[in-house]
mmCIF file of C-alpha atoms in Angstrom:
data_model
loop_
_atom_site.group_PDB
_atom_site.id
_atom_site.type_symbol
_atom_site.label_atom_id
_atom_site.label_comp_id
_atom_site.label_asym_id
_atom_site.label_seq_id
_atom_site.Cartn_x
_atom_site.Cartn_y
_atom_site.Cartn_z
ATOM 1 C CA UNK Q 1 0.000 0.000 0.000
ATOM 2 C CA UNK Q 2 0.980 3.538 -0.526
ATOM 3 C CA UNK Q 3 0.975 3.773 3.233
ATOM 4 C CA UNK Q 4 3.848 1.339 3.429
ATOM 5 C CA UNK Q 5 5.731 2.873 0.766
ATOM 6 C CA UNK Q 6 5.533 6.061 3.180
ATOM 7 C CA UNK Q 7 6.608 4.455 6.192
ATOM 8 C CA UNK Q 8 9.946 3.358 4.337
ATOM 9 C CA UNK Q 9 11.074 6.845 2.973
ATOM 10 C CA UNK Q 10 10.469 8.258 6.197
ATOM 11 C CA UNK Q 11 12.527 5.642 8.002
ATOM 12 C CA UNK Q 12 14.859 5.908 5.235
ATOM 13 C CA UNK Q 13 15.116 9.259 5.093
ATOM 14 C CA UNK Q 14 14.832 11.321 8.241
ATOM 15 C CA UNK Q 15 17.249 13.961 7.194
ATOM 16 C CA UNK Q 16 15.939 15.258 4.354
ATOM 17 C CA UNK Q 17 12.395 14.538 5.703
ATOM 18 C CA UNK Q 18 13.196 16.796 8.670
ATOM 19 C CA UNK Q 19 14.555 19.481 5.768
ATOM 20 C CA UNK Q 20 10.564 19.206 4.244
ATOM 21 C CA UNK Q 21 9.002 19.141 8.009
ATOM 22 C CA UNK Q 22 7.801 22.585 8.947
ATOM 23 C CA UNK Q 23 6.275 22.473 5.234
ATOM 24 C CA UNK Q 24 4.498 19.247 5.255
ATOM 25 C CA UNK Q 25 3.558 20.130 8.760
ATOM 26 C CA UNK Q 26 2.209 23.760 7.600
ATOM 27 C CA UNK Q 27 4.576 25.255 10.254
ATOM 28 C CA UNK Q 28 4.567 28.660 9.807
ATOM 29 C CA UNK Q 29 6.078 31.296 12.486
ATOM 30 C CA UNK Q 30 3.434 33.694 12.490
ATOM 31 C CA UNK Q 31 -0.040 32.623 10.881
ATOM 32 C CA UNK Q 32 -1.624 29.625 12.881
ATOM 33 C CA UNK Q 33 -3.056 26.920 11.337
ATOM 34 C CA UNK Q 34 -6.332 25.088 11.538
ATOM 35 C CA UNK Q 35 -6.212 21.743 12.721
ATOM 36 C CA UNK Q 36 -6.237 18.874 9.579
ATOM 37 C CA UNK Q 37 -8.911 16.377 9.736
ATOM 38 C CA UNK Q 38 -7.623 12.632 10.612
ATOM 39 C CA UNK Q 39 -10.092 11.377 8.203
ATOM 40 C CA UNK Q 40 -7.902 12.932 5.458
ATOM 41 C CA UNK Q 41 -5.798 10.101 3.646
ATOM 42 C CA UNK Q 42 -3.156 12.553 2.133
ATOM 43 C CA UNK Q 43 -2.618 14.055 6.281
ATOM 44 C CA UNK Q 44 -2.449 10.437 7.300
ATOM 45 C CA UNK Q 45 0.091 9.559 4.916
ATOM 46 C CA UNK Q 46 2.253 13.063 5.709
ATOM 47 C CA UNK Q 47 1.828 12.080 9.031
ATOM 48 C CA UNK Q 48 2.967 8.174 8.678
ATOM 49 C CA UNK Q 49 6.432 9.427 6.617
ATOM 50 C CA UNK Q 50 7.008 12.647 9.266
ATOM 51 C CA UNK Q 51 6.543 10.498 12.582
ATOM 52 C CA UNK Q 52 8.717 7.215 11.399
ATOM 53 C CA UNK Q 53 11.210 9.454 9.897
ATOM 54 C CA UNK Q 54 11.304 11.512 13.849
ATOM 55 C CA UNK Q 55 11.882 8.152 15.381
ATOM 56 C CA UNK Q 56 15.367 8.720 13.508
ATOM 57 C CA UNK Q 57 15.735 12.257 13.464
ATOM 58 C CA UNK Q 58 14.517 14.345 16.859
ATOM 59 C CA UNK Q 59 14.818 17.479 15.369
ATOM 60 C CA UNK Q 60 11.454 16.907 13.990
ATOM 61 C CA UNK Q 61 9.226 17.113 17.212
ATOM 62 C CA UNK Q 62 10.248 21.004 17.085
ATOM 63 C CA UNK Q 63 8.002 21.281 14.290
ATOM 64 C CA UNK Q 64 5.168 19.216 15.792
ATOM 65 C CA UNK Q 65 1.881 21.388 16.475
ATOM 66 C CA UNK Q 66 0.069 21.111 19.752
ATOM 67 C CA UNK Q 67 -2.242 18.804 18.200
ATOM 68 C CA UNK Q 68 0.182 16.690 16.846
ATOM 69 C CA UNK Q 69 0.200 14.105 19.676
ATOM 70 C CA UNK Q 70 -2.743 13.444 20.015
ATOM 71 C CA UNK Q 71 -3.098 12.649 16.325
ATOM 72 C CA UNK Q 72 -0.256 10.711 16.924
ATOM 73 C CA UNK Q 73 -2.238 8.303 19.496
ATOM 74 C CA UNK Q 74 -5.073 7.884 17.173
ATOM 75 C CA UNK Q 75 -2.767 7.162 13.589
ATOM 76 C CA UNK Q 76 -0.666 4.731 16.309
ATOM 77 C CA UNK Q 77 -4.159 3.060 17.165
ATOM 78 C CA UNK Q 78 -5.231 2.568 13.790
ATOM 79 C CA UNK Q 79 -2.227 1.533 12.392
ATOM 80 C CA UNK Q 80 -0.069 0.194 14.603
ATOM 81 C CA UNK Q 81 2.187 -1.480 12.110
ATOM 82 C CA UNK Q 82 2.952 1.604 10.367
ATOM 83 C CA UNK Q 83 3.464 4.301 13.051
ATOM 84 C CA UNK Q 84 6.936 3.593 15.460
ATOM 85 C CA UNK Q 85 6.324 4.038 19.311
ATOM 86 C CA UNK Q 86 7.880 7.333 19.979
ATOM 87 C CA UNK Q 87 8.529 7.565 23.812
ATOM 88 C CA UNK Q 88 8.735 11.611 23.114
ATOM 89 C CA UNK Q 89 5.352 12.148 22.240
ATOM 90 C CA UNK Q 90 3.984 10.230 25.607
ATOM 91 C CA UNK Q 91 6.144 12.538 27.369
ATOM 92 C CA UNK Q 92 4.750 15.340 25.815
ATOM 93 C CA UNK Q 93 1.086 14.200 26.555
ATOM 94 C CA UNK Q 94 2.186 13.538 29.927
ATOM 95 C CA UNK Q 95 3.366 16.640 30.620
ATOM 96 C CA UNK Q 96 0.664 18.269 29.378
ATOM 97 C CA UNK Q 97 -2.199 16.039 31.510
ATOM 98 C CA UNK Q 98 -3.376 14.513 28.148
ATOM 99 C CA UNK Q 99 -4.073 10.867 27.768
ATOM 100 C CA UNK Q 100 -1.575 8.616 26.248
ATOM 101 C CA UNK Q 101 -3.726 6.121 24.506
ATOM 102 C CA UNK Q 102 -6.847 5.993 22.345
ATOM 103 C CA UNK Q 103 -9.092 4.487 24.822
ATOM 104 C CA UNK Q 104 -8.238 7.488 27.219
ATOM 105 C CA UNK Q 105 -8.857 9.964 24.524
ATOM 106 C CA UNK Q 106 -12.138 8.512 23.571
ATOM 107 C CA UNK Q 107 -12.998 8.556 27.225
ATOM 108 C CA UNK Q 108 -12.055 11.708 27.235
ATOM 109 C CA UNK Q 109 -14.494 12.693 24.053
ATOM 110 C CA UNK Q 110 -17.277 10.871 25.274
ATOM 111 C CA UNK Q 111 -17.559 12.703 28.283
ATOM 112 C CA UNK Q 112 -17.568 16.083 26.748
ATOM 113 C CA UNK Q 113 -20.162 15.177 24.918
ATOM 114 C CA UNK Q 114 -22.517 14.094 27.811
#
């Protein structure tokens, strides 16, 4: 699948992957960004190449968003295969008070919406 093919540059890769980051990321240092839906393929895919290729290169998680790890959590749930465990993004969630898993985060959601 494409989303393989992704998961090999970006653990192939991670230095010139972390040159593309804040662009693939839409990191820019004044204009914020809207959060991207998870339910688009093209983000998923961004995200599967830019998270295997920071389990290589650390530089990366400077150009993460705030959002990024929690979308990290849920891409890691759904595809497990295709997403490395990053130890850094739990951190960050931990620091923060946010959950580190999906069933937390879904918790999480379904009790805002009560």
């Amino acid at each position: 699948s494409i989303y393989k093919c992704v998961k090999g540059v970006g653990d192939n890769n991670s230095d010139y992957v972390s040159l593309l980051a804040p662009e693939m990321l839409s990191k820019h240092p004044y204009l914020c960004q809207t959060e991207p839906s998870t339910d688009d393929t093209s983000y998923i895919a961004t995200m599967i190449l830019v998270l295997n290729a920071a389990a290589h290169n650390s530089v990366i998680f400077s150009f993460f968003h705030r959002y990024t790890p929690r979308h990290y959590v849920y891409i890691y749930s759904l595809l497990p295969d295709l997403v490395p465990h990053l130890p850094q993004v739990h951190k960050i969630l931990k620091s923060s008070g946010l959950p580190t898993d999906f069933a937390s985060i879904t918790q999480s959601l379904n009790a805002l919406i009560k």
